[in-house]
mmCIF file of C-alpha atoms in Angstrom:
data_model
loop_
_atom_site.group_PDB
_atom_site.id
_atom_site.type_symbol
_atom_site.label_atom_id
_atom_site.label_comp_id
_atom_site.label_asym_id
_atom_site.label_seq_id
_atom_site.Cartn_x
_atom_site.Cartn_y
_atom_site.Cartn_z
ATOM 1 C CA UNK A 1 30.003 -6.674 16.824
ATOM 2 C CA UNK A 2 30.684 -3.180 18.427
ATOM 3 C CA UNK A 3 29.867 -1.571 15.228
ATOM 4 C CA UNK A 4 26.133 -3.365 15.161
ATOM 5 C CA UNK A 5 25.773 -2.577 18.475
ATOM 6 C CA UNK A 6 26.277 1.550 18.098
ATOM 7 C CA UNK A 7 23.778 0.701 15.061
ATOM 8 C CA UNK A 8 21.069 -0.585 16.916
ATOM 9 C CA UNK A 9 21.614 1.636 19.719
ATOM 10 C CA UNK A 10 21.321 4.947 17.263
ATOM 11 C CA UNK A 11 18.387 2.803 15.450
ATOM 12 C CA UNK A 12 16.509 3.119 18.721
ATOM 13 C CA UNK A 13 17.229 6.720 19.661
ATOM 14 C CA UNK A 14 16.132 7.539 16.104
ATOM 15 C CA UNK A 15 12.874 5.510 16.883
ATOM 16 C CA UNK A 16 12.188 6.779 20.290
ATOM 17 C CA UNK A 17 12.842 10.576 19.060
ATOM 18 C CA UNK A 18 16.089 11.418 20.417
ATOM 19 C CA UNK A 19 18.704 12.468 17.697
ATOM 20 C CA UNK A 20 22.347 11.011 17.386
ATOM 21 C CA UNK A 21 24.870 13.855 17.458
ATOM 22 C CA UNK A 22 28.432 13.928 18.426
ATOM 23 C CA UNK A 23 28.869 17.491 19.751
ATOM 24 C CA UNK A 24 32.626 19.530 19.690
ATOM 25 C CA UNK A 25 32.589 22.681 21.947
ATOM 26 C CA UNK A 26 33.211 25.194 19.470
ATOM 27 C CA UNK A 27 35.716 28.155 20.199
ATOM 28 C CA UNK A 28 32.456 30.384 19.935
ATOM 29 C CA UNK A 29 30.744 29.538 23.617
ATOM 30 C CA UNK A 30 27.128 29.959 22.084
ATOM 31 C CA UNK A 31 27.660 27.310 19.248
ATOM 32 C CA UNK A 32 28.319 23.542 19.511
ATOM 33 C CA UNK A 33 29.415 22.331 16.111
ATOM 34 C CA UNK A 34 27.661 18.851 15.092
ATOM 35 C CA UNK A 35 30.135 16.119 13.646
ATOM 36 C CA UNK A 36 29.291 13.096 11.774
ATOM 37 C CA UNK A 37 30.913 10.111 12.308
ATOM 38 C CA UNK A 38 31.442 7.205 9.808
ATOM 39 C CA UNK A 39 28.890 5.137 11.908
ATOM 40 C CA UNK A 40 25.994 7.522 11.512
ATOM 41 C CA UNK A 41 27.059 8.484 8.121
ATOM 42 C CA UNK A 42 26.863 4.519 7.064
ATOM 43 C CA UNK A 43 23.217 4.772 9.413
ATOM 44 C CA UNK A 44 21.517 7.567 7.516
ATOM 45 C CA UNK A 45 22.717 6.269 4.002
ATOM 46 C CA UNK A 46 20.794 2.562 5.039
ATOM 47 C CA UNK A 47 17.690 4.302 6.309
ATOM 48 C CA UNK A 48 17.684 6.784 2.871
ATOM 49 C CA UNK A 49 18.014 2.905 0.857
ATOM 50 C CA UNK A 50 15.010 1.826 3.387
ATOM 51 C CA UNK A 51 13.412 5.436 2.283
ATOM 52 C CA UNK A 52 14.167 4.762 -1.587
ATOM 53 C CA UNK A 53 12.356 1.298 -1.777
ATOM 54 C CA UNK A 54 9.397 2.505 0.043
ATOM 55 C CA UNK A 55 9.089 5.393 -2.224
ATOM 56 C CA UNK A 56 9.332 2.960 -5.277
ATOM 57 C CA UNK A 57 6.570 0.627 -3.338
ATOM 58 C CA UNK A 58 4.703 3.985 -3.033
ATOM 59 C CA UNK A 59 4.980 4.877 -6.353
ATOM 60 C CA UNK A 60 3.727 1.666 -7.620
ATOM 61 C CA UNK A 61 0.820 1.563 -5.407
ATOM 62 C CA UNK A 62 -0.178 5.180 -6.448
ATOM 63 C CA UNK A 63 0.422 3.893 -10.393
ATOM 64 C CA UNK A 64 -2.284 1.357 -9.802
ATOM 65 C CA UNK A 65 -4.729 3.543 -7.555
ATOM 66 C CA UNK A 66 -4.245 5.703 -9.999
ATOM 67 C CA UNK A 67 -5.819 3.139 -12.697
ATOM 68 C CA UNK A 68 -8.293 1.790 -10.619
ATOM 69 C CA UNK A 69 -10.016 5.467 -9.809
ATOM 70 C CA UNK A 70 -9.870 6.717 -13.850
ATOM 71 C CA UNK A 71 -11.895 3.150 -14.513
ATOM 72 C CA UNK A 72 -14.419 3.996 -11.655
ATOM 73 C CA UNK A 73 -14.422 8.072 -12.903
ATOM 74 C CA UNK A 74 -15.155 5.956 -16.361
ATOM 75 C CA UNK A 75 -17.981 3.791 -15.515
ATOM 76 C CA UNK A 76 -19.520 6.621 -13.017
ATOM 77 C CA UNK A 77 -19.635 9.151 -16.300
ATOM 78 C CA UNK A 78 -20.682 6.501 -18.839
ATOM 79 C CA UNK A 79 -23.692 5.859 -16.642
ATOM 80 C CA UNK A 80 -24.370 9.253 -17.060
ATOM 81 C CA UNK A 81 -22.960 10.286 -13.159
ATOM 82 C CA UNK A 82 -19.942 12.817 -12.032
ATOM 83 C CA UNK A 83 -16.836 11.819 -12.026
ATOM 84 C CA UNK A 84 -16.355 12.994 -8.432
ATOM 85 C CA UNK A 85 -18.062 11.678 -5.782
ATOM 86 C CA UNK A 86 -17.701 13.965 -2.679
ATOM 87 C CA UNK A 87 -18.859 11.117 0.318
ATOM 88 C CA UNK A 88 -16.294 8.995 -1.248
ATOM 89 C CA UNK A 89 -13.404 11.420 -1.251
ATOM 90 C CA UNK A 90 -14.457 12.086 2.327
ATOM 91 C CA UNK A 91 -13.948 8.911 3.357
ATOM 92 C CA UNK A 92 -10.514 8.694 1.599
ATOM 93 C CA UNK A 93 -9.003 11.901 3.588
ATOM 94 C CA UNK A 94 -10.344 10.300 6.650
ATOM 95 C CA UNK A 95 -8.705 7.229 6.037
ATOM 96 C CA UNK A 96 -5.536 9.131 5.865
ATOM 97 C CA UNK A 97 -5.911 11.810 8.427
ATOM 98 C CA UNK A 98 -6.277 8.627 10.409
ATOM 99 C CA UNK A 99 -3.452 7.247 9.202
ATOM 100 C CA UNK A 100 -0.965 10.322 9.615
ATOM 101 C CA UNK A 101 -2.554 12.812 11.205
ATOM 102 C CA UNK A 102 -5.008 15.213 10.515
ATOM 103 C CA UNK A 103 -2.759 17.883 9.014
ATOM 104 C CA UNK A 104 -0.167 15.542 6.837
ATOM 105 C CA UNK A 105 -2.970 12.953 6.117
ATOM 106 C CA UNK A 106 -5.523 15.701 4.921
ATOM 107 C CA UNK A 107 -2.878 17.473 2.370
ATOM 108 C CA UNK A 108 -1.707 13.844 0.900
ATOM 109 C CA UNK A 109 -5.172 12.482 0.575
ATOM 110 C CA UNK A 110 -6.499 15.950 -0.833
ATOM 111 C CA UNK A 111 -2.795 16.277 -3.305
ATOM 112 C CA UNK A 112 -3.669 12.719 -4.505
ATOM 113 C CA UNK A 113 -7.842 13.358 -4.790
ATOM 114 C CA UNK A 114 -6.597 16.449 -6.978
ATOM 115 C CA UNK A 115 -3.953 14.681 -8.806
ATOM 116 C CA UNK A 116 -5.884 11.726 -9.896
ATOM 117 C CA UNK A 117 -9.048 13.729 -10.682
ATOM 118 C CA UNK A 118 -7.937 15.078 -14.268
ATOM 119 C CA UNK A 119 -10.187 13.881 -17.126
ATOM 120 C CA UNK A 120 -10.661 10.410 -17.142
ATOM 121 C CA UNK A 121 -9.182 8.557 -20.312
ATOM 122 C CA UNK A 122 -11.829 7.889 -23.345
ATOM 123 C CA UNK A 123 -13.867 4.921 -22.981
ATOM 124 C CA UNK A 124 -12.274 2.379 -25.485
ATOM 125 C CA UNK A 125 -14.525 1.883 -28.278
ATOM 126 C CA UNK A 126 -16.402 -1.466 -28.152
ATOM 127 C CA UNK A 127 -15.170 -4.620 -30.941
ATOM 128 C CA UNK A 128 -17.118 -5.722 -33.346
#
């Protein structure tokens, strides 16, 4: 029970943007020398498992984004239009400045945008 309860506590310092450290005075007066204990070491190896199945999620979602925009780059150019449209990627680095900020939002939206611009993939020939 006392071991959940040092894990919640830290949880909530984490959240409310205080850091967990266990500080030793050092010999050096200038210089405290951070420790880890087993507590925060078992804390920051959950919240990198937390961080490892979001980035899958992530991933995934980016896998199919990524198939959804080459079909719209594909019907935009087969109607004879550009495969960017410049309103619409706008709107996306809004959504995300938004989201995270204007300086983090702006560089994933734009990184993605960029990323997921290449040539779109050859129209599959009709059947017969």
């Amino acid at each position: 029970m006392k071991k959940l309860a040092v894990a919640f506590a830290a949880t909530v310092l984490l959240l409310s943007g205080c850091s967990v450290s266990h500080e030793r005075p050092s010999p050096n007066p200038d210089k405290t020398q951070q420790i880890a204990t087993p507590n925060t070491d078992q804390f920051i190896e959950q919240q990198r498992e937390r961080i490892d199945e979001i980035d899958q999620e992530v991933a995934g979602l980016l896998k199919r984004r990524q198939e959804i925009s080459q079909s719209v780059q594909r019907a935009r150019t087969n109607d004879g239009g550009s495969r960017v449209d410049p309103k619409r990627e706008e709107h996306i680095r809004e959504v995300y400045r938004k989201q995270l900020g204007d300086a983090a939002g702006d560089k994933i939206a734009q990184s993605m945008l960029e990323a997921f611009r290449g040539q779109a993939p050859a129209t599959p020939a009709p059947a017969n």
